[in-house]
């Protein structure tokens, strides 16, 4: 009976979604705002990557919100994971094999470099603070898996996390201080396509990259904390 | 005049700064939330006269509304900002005394993020931005429910998390459908063009939004998480969840129904839903022995009453709904704080264990009693003008359905009175044979917020005219949809 | 182009069903990782490299890592 009701409900939801999705004119021009972003985006923001222009300039406030969502998740995870910490049983850590160990040590700086590149070039090429930050965090994940026993300094990662968030907010408030709007791009746009261009977009992306990278690393660090010591 | 964006940015910035402040001193971080919300409270109150005159629009990043994100500080938004800042400030005074020794900094950060999210939801004029801030509010709530770390807390947090995430997912799908259809995310822009498409493209997102936001607003079939979450959270968080989080969910539903879609021809359904929520909440509250669960079910009942009031869709009804909303926020925050203080003293949540509290903790018992009387709707407390306005609006409405439902509301109020009086009776008149124990020690950080909440409930109960102008303006903002649209998208 | 996209979508559905039906949760995690990787590829083909990058880094790498740790901390087999 319960299964029948859920199937009927799911069917209704699916029909409704299908009918309204079929109304959407996919890919047709004429979306006022989308067109404006594509045609005027480079002129107005100086960023050759339109996605970066939308994410950081037009909808920068959302990005601040999303960074805060991640911050909230990391904080909440820290508060909850800390509660259920079990007794530490001191079984020795089983080291990874030589091939894995060497591979991880070789790949770690390369991935870190790629992540940093993605962050810094966010306004020119695909990618940006979120993506780069995630790549940086995945480098640390690899290190945790391959070189077991190595840990990041928790204080440092939490400090960087705060610093990234504060930098974002300070950049935003500077716009208010000079008499314009919050997150106003107060730096010159420069020549589109140069590394130093597009106003405050690269700076904000660096703040976001710093914050996302250290936050995701912090999450992994929290989760992995005592799994190594747990018996299989 | 202060830029409304600061009401979001200042608490957010201070929350980001707490991990750094921790290196300076562990003591000062517990005063940071109070500082942030005192700032919000003072400047929001100063902004109220301005928004009564005209809505304040703020662009973010210097782009005009349909392109960039805008904030709309109208009467409704500022009413909520003041309410959030007030409750945030008073409850953070209560938390000067640490709730738990470990992870104190995380508590304060999450508390500030929770209320910042709520402030963002009520100020923004962009549907996706609303969703982002709503997520901050929800995520912080999930983890704060589990903050005490006992089994009940974690279990109810997981329940809350699952239902809340499903709701958020539905909202996101709804936003996707709207963006696909209209190519814009600005609420006023969407509202202006909502009638230019086929009705299926309007009703599917509407249903998704109401279901999604309804989880947080605790509408009837979607509120299974609420009693557990509210009763197993720390008392300060229960106060915020009951006083702010549900109301912000309700705000989102109101904004979507009144402003975004402008659907006023299916209000009968909402009237029924409201009264059903009210009756179920009050009946469940009546059968509880656990004081926090009783208060949590009472919140469900009150939300039902609010839904009923807003569904009347008249100036009087909506103004009455807002009055009752403020009254519920202040009253329920007071009740949870008072109950939390008594629970901390007795170590038990059973109502029966509060015997003789009237002698041992006279002030806390008095505060609880005043909160309970206000909740039931006795004069001269704040609940009376609220319920009176709603009754007047319902009689004014005059339809058969409304009048029949009114009878049920009166029955629910009687039930509400019965269970609150039972607690008051236990506080003062039960357990006469108990030996007279000495009075409980006094902690000023706990008494100041209770005292201020009590004072506000009495003052606004005697002089409701202090805020009625603002409430009328808020009702007009919700009802006068074309004006709202025109003021943003000329 | 459309054929490739269609194949990718079919593979994604197959891996998603596999992820839901595996009793061994470690296998399920890997299957859901494959869904993310295929989605990243699909995003790239649909000319959304930004989203593809995010999906690959977060969906395929980090989420898988977190799931592996979570499985290790709890139970490996579904009952």
XYZ file of N, CA and C in Angstrom, chain A residues 18-212:
585
model
N 7.952 16.718 -16.306
C 8.129 16.534 -17.749
C 7.341 17.582 -18.524
N 6.071 17.795 -18.082
C 5.247 18.743 -18.823
C 5.816 20.155 -18.756
N 6.340 20.540 -17.578
C 6.847 21.921 -17.529
C 8.208 22.041 -18.194
N 9.000 20.958 -18.150
C 10.296 21.055 -18.846
C 10.083 21.133 -20.353
N 9.045 20.420 -20.840
C 8.822 20.435 -22.288
C 8.374 21.816 -22.773
N 7.958 22.680 -21.850
C 7.574 24.030 -22.241
C 8.780 24.949 -22.429
N 9.936 24.525 -21.890
C 11.068 25.446 -21.875
C 11.716 25.502 -23.245
N 11.894 26.683 -23.778
C 12.554 26.804 -25.087
C 14.059 26.678 -24.954
N 14.578 25.449 -25.035
C 16.020 25.256 -24.854
C 16.807 25.801 -26.031
N 17.893 26.481 -25.705
C 18.847 26.865 -26.732
C 18.389 27.945 -27.684
N 17.158 28.444 -27.552
C 16.729 29.502 -28.463
C 17.217 30.844 -27.950
N 17.612 31.715 -28.871
C 18.034 33.037 -28.414
C 16.823 33.829 -27.919
N 17.093 34.938 -27.297
C 15.991 35.780 -26.850
C 15.885 35.851 -25.357
N 16.757 35.092 -24.659
C 16.797 35.297 -23.215
C 17.488 36.625 -22.970
N 16.742 37.586 -22.480
C 17.296 38.934 -22.354
C 18.599 38.928 -21.579
N 18.561 38.265 -20.421
C 19.702 38.399 -19.532
C 20.871 37.577 -20.023
N 20.582 36.343 -20.474
C 21.656 35.514 -21.012
C 22.342 36.200 -22.182
N 21.541 36.785 -23.070
C 22.125 37.485 -24.219
C 22.982 38.656 -23.784
N 22.478 39.378 -22.789
C 23.248 40.528 -22.313
C 24.602 40.078 -21.787
N 24.594 38.971 -21.018
C 25.867 38.488 -20.476
C 26.824 38.137 -21.603
N 26.293 37.462 -22.646
C 27.184 37.009 -23.715
C 27.707 38.196 -24.525
N 26.822 39.153 -24.829
C 27.242 40.244 -25.705
C 28.011 41.341 -24.976
N 27.584 41.671 -23.780
C 28.168 42.815 -23.086
C 29.132 42.409 -21.979
N 29.145 41.097 -21.637
C 29.907 40.664 -20.470
C 31.359 41.108 -20.495
N 32.035 40.897 -21.650
C 33.458 41.234 -21.711
C 33.652 42.742 -21.563
N 32.782 43.532 -22.201
C 32.907 44.984 -22.091
C 32.707 45.470 -20.672
N 31.680 44.914 -20.030
C 31.315 45.465 -18.728
C 32.242 45.035 -17.615
N 32.801 43.807 -17.723
C 33.607 43.322 -16.610
C 35.074 43.157 -16.972
N 35.389 43.003 -18.231
C 36.783 42.808 -18.624
C 37.264 41.378 -18.487
N 36.357 40.443 -18.181
C 36.760 39.047 -18.034
C 36.424 38.306 -19.319
N 37.415 37.575 -19.865
C 37.123 36.852 -21.099
C 36.328 35.585 -20.818
N 36.392 35.082 -19.580
C 35.578 33.919 -19.223
C 34.233 34.440 -18.710
N 33.204 34.278 -19.567
C 31.901 34.860 -19.223
C 31.362 34.260 -17.930
N 31.653 32.953 -17.739
C 31.145 32.318 -16.525
C 31.696 33.027 -15.287
N 33.000 33.378 -15.343
C 33.586 34.087 -14.208
C 32.925 35.439 -14.038
N 32.642 36.101 -15.167
C 31.992 37.412 -15.075
C 30.643 37.288 -14.378
N 29.871 36.236 -14.769
C 28.557 36.070 -14.153
C 28.713 35.698 -12.687
N 29.607 34.747 -12.406
C 29.701 34.225 -11.042
C 30.224 35.283 -10.077
N 31.221 36.048 -10.511
C 31.852 36.967 -9.575
C 31.296 38.388 -9.684
N 31.007 38.835 -10.894
C 30.570 40.223 -11.027
C 29.063 40.363 -10.908
N 28.335 39.779 -11.873
C 26.891 39.991 -11.886
C 26.224 39.363 -10.677
N 26.651 38.153 -10.345
C 26.018 37.463 -9.225
C 27.028 37.193 -8.114
N 27.859 38.181 -7.808
C 28.889 38.005 -6.799
C 28.332 37.726 -5.417
N 27.156 38.263 -5.158
C 26.570 38.079 -3.828
C 26.216 36.612 -3.598
N 25.763 35.941 -4.669
C 25.495 34.507 -4.566
C 26.766 33.755 -4.204
N 27.889 34.174 -4.837
C 29.143 33.483 -4.569
C 29.525 33.646 -3.108
N 29.327 34.857 -2.573
C 29.586 35.060 -1.148
C 28.708 34.121 -0.328
N 27.436 34.005 -0.735
C 26.532 33.103 -0.036
C 26.986 31.663 -0.134
N 27.432 31.260 -1.332
C 27.842 29.866 -1.506
C 29.091 29.552 -0.697
N 30.009 30.520 -0.653
C 31.193 30.333 0.182
C 30.762 30.149 1.635
N 29.736 30.923 2.041
C 29.267 30.787 3.421
C 28.572 29.455 3.642
N 27.882 28.946 2.609
C 27.249 27.634 2.745
C 28.312 26.583 3.039
N 29.421 26.656 2.273
C 30.499 25.689 2.473
C 31.102 25.847 3.862
N 31.278 27.102 4.277
C 31.819 27.396 5.612
C 30.903 26.799 6.681
N 29.583 27.006 6.503
C 28.626 26.467 7.466
C 28.735 24.949 7.524
N 28.829 24.332 6.326
C 28.904 22.869 6.291
C 30.165 22.392 7.005
N 31.291 23.073 6.740
C 32.543 22.645 7.365
C 32.460 22.800 8.877
N 31.918 23.944 9.326
C 31.787 24.188 10.762
C 30.857 23.159 11.406
N 29.720 22.924 10.742
C 28.758 21.983 11.295
C 29.350 20.596 11.375
N 30.084 20.216 10.319
C 30.714 18.894 10.321
C 31.709 18.798 11.461
N 32.500 19.873 11.646
C 33.468 19.862 12.737
C 32.784 19.703 14.076
N 31.643 20.411 14.245
C 30.945 20.346 15.530
C 30.361 18.962 15.757
N 29.855 18.321 14.691
C 29.190 17.035 14.874
C 30.195 15.891 14.933
N 31.212 15.925 14.038
C 32.202 14.841 14.016
C 32.955 14.795 15.331
N 33.244 15.982 15.890
C 33.959 16.024 17.156
C 33.222 15.277 18.257
N 31.882 15.187 18.121
C 31.075 14.584 19.176
C 31.234 13.081 19.232
N 31.301 12.479 18.021
C 31.225 11.021 17.988
C 32.610 10.393 17.904
N 33.633 11.157 18.291
C 34.979 10.614 18.232
C 35.089 9.412 19.176
N 35.627 8.357 18.643
C 35.672 7.154 19.474
C 36.989 7.057 20.195
N 37.092 6.046 21.006
C 38.337 5.819 21.723
C 39.423 5.451 20.735
N 40.597 5.993 20.966
C 41.683 5.708 20.037
C 42.344 4.392 20.419
N 42.317 3.482 19.478
C 43.040 2.239 19.719
C 44.305 2.321 18.887
N 45.428 2.045 19.514
C 46.674 2.333 18.829
C 47.144 1.141 18.017
N 46.431 0.845 16.947
C 46.983 -0.127 16.006
C 47.909 0.637 15.073
N 49.018 0.029 14.693
C 49.961 0.754 13.843
C 49.352 1.063 12.478
N 49.743 2.198 11.914
C 49.250 2.582 10.597
C 49.923 1.721 9.551
N 49.085 1.177 8.687
C 49.644 0.323 7.637
C 50.144 1.222 6.514
N 51.426 1.196 6.201
C 51.924 2.116 5.174
C 51.480 1.693 3.777
N 51.344 2.687 2.897
C 50.983 2.377 1.515
C 52.194 1.760 0.811
N 51.917 1.079 -0.288
C 53.022 0.429 -0.982
C 53.926 1.480 -1.625
N 55.128 1.054 -1.980
C 56.140 1.998 -2.469
C 55.663 2.735 -3.714
N 54.985 2.000 -4.609
C 54.553 2.619 -5.867
C 53.541 3.721 -5.578
N 52.548 3.382 -4.728
C 51.533 4.383 -4.400
C 52.192 5.575 -3.722
N 53.089 5.281 -2.775
C 53.735 6.347 -2.013
C 54.496 7.292 -2.939
N 55.324 6.709 -3.826
C 56.110 7.547 -4.726
C 55.217 8.319 -5.679
N 54.193 7.608 -6.216
C 53.281 8.273 -7.151
C 52.604 9.469 -6.496
N 52.140 9.279 -5.266
C 51.454 10.375 -4.582
C 52.410 11.532 -4.350
N 53.629 11.214 -3.938
C 54.581 12.298 -3.667
C 54.919 13.039 -4.937
N 54.939 12.320 -6.061
C 55.245 12.980 -7.327
C 54.063 13.836 -7.789
N 52.853 13.303 -7.634
C 51.680 13.996 -8.169
C 51.261 15.188 -7.306
N 51.516 15.101 -5.997
C 51.010 16.121 -5.083
C 51.351 17.554 -5.517
N 52.651 17.877 -5.766
C 52.939 19.266 -6.164
C 52.348 19.630 -7.519
N 52.267 18.629 -8.424
C 51.731 18.929 -9.760
C 50.263 19.326 -9.641
N 49.493 18.539 -8.876
C 48.058 18.848 -8.725
C 47.891 20.202 -8.037
N 48.717 20.442 -7.039
C 48.647 21.720 -6.334
C 48.878 22.877 -7.307
N 49.864 22.683 -8.194
C 50.185 23.736 -9.166
C 49.016 23.953 -10.112
N 48.414 22.843 -10.597
C 47.274 22.968 -11.514
C 46.143 23.717 -10.822
N 45.890 23.355 -9.561
C 44.812 24.018 -8.820
C 45.062 25.508 -8.721
N 46.290 25.879 -8.376
C 46.614 27.298 -8.256
C 46.454 28.005 -9.592
N 46.879 27.328 -10.664
C 46.738 27.915 -12.006
C 45.272 28.182 -12.306
N 44.420 27.181 -11.998
C 42.987 27.339 -12.292
C 42.420 28.524 -11.518
N 42.848 28.688 -10.267
C 42.335 29.809 -9.477
C 42.762 31.133 -10.085
N 44.062 31.239 -10.375
C 44.596 32.541 -10.791
C 44.099 32.934 -12.173
N 43.884 31.936 -13.048
C 43.431 32.255 -14.405
C 41.913 32.171 -14.538
N 41.198 32.233 -13.405
C 39.750 32.060 -13.454
C 39.058 33.029 -14.373
N 39.542 34.269 -14.478
C 38.843 35.258 -15.300
C 39.203 35.157 -16.765
N 40.176 34.297 -17.113
C 40.599 34.187 -18.511
C 40.150 32.882 -19.138
N 40.338 31.781 -18.416
C 40.040 30.462 -18.966
C 39.026 29.778 -18.046
N 38.433 28.678 -18.513
C 37.465 27.991 -17.659
C 38.058 27.647 -16.297
N 37.205 27.660 -15.304
C 37.671 27.376 -13.953
C 37.516 28.611 -13.096
N 38.066 28.550 -11.932
C 37.959 29.679 -11.018
C 38.185 29.234 -9.604
N 37.747 30.052 -8.687
C 38.029 29.807 -7.282
C 37.488 28.494 -6.778
N 36.230 28.185 -7.121
C 35.636 26.956 -6.603
C 36.345 25.735 -7.159
N 36.501 25.732 -8.493
C 37.105 24.567 -9.129
C 38.537 24.390 -8.667
N 39.304 25.512 -8.689
C 40.698 25.434 -8.272
C 40.829 24.986 -6.836
N 39.951 25.539 -5.987
C 39.992 25.149 -4.579
C 39.739 23.667 -4.414
N 38.781 23.144 -5.188
C 38.479 21.720 -5.091
C 39.662 20.887 -5.567
N 40.333 21.360 -6.631
C 41.504 20.612 -7.127
C 42.605 20.608 -6.068
N 42.818 21.777 -5.429
C 43.830 21.850 -4.373
C 43.495 20.862 -3.252
N 42.198 20.853 -2.873
C 41.805 19.949 -1.792
C 42.005 18.499 -2.206
N 41.787 18.190 -3.516
C 41.949 16.792 -3.929
C 43.420 16.392 -3.860
N 44.341 17.369 -4.029
C 45.756 17.052 -3.843
C 46.014 16.603 -2.411
N 45.390 17.311 -1.459
C 45.588 16.919 -0.060
C 44.943 15.563 0.233
N 43.796 15.309 -0.420
C 43.158 14.002 -0.247
C 44.108 12.894 -0.683
N 44.761 13.137 -1.839
C 45.709 12.154 -2.356
C 46.844 11.933 -1.354
N 47.308 13.047 -0.766
C 48.397 12.931 0.201
C 47.957 12.107 1.418
N 46.721 12.356 1.853
C 46.224 11.599 2.997
C 46.159 10.116 2.693
N 45.735 9.803 1.445
C 45.578 8.393 1.103
C 46.931 7.719 0.880
N 47.847 8.445 0.231
C 49.090 7.818 -0.164
C 50.163 7.861 0.913
N 50.328 9.019 1.550
C 51.383 9.146 2.551
C 50.701 9.175 3.907
N 50.326 8.010 4.412
C 49.485 7.990 5.604
C 50.268 8.447 6.826
N 49.574 9.107 7.700
C 50.229 9.587 8.909
C 50.596 11.056 8.818
N 50.737 11.557 7.598
C 51.024 12.986 7.453
C 49.747 13.783 7.670
N 49.846 14.898 8.346
C 48.649 15.710 8.612
C 48.936 17.169 8.313
N 47.853 17.897 7.980
C 48.031 19.342 7.849
C 47.905 19.953 9.234
N 48.359 21.186 9.349
C 48.184 21.866 10.630
C 46.794 22.472 10.669
N 45.997 22.044 11.638
C 44.597 22.460 11.655
C 44.490 23.975 11.845
N 45.338 24.511 12.730
C 45.273 25.952 12.973
C 45.501 26.740 11.701
N 46.482 26.258 10.902
C 46.824 26.983 9.685
C 45.638 26.960 8.725
N 45.016 25.774 8.548
C 43.936 25.700 7.567
C 42.745 26.547 8.023
N 42.476 26.539 9.336
C 41.357 27.364 9.799
C 41.667 28.843 9.679
N 42.936 29.197 9.886
C 43.321 30.595 9.738
C 43.165 31.060 8.300
N 43.625 30.222 7.349
C 43.518 30.584 5.931
C 42.062 30.716 5.515
N 41.243 29.809 6.051
C 39.819 29.808 5.752
C 39.196 31.152 6.153
N 39.488 31.589 7.382
C 38.968 32.873 7.856
C 39.485 34.005 6.999
N 40.788 33.926 6.702
C 41.413 35.005 5.955
C 40.770 35.150 4.576
N 40.509 34.015 3.907
C 39.858 34.066 2.606
C 38.503 34.732 2.687
N 37.712 34.331 3.665
C 36.376 34.912 3.815
C 36.446 36.394 4.101
N 37.368 36.779 5.003
C 37.470 38.195 5.349
C 37.920 39.019 4.152
N 38.840 38.442 3.360
C 39.324 39.159 2.175
C 38.175 39.440 1.222
N 37.327 38.425 1.003
C 36.154 38.582 0.137
C 35.296 39.738 0.644
N 34.999 39.718 1.948
C 34.103 40.740 2.495
C 34.751 42.113 2.433
N 36.062 42.170 2.710
C 36.732 43.473 2.653
C 36.696 44.035 1.238
N 36.943 43.161 0.234
C 36.871 43.620 -1.155
C 35.484 44.165 -1.458
N 34.455 43.482 -0.934
C 33.094 43.944 -1.171
C 32.834 45.270 -0.496
N 33.261 45.390 0.752
C 32.952 46.602 1.504
C 33.715 47.801 0.945
N 34.901 47.553 0.336
C 35.642 48.667 -0.259
C 34.766 49.425 -1.252
N 33.949 48.664 -2.006
C 33.034 49.312 -2.937
C 32.101 50.274 -2.222
N 31.626 49.875 -1.037
C 30.736 50.744 -0.264
C 31.492 51.966 0.240
N 32.758 51.719 0.668
C 33.520 52.810 1.266
C 33.760 53.922 0.251
N 34.029 53.532 -1.017
C 34.276 54.577 -2.014
C 32.977 55.150 -2.553
N 31.871 54.785 -1.935
C 30.623 55.452 -2.280
C 29.815 54.755 -3.351
N 30.210 53.541 -3.739
C 29.421 52.808 -4.722
C 28.743 51.622 -4.029
N 28.398 50.579 -4.812
C 27.658 49.458 -4.233
C 28.604 48.419 -3.649
N 28.013 47.531 -2.864
C 28.761 46.392 -2.336
C 29.259 45.548 -3.504
N 30.500 45.082 -3.424
C 31.138 44.260 -4.467
C 31.342 45.007 -5.779
N 31.322 46.349 -5.708
C 31.585 47.122 -6.925
C 33.038 46.917 -7.333
N 33.253 46.752 -8.655
C 34.608 46.495 -9.134
C 35.359 47.819 -9.206
N 36.149 48.089 -8.165
C 36.751 49.416 -8.054
C 38.096 49.518 -8.750
N 38.635 48.399 -9.231
C 39.916 48.449 -9.934
C 39.665 48.630 -11.424
N 40.645 49.182 -12.163
C 40.446 49.329 -13.615
C 40.295 47.972 -14.286
N 39.507 47.958 -15.383
C 39.253 46.679 -16.044
C 40.472 46.174 -16.804
N 41.308 47.091 -17.253
C 42.497 46.668 -17.985
C 42.130 46.101 -19.346
N 43.111 45.506 -20.015
C 42.867 44.964 -21.350
C 42.385 43.522 -21.214
N 41.224 43.231 -21.803
C 40.668 41.886 -21.668
C 41.650 40.861 -22.200
N 41.898 39.802 -21.440
C 42.804 38.755 -21.879
C 44.143 38.790 -21.170
N 44.466 39.917 -20.550
C 45.698 39.966 -19.759
C 45.475 39.323 -18.400
N 46.602 38.872 -17.805
C 46.462 38.234 -16.492
C 45.959 39.249 -15.470
N 46.528 40.471 -15.520
C 46.070 41.494 -14.581
C 45.033 42.336 -15.305
N 43.785 41.912 -15.154
C 42.694 42.655 -15.799
C 41.417 42.287 -15.059
N 40.296 42.765 -15.575
C 38.975 42.388 -15.063
C 38.723 42.845 -13.634
N 39.338 43.951 -13.234
C 38.987 44.546 -11.938
C 39.260 43.631 -10.762
N 38.245 43.447 -9.928
C 38.490 42.686 -8.701
C 38.206 41.202 -8.868
N 37.856 40.758 -10.092
C 37.515 39.339 -10.250
C 38.660 38.415 -9.827
N 39.913 38.646 -10.312
C 40.981 37.721 -9.892
C 41.197 37.732 -8.384
N 41.090 38.925 -7.767
C 41.309 38.998 -6.318
C 40.248 38.194 -5.586
N 38.979 38.356 -6.020
C 37.909 37.624 -5.345
C 38.096 36.132 -5.558
N 38.506 35.749 -6.789
C 38.698 34.325 -7.041
C 39.824 33.762 -6.180
N 40.863 34.593 -5.937
C 41.930 34.100 -5.071
C 41.413 33.891 -3.657
N 40.592 34.845 -3.180
C 40.018 34.687 -1.838
C 39.164 33.427 -1.780
N 38.333 33.235 -2.836
C 37.460 32.061 -2.864
C 38.293 30.788 -2.915
N 39.360 30.807 -3.767
C 40.190 29.617 -3.897
C 40.839 29.247 -2.570
N 41.358 30.275 -1.880
C 41.977 30.061 -0.571
C 40.978 29.438 0.383
N 39.783 30.012 0.381
C 38.782 29.573 1.355
C 38.292 28.161 1.033
N 37.933 27.940 -0.246
C 37.397 26.628 -0.612
C 38.452 25.547 -0.424
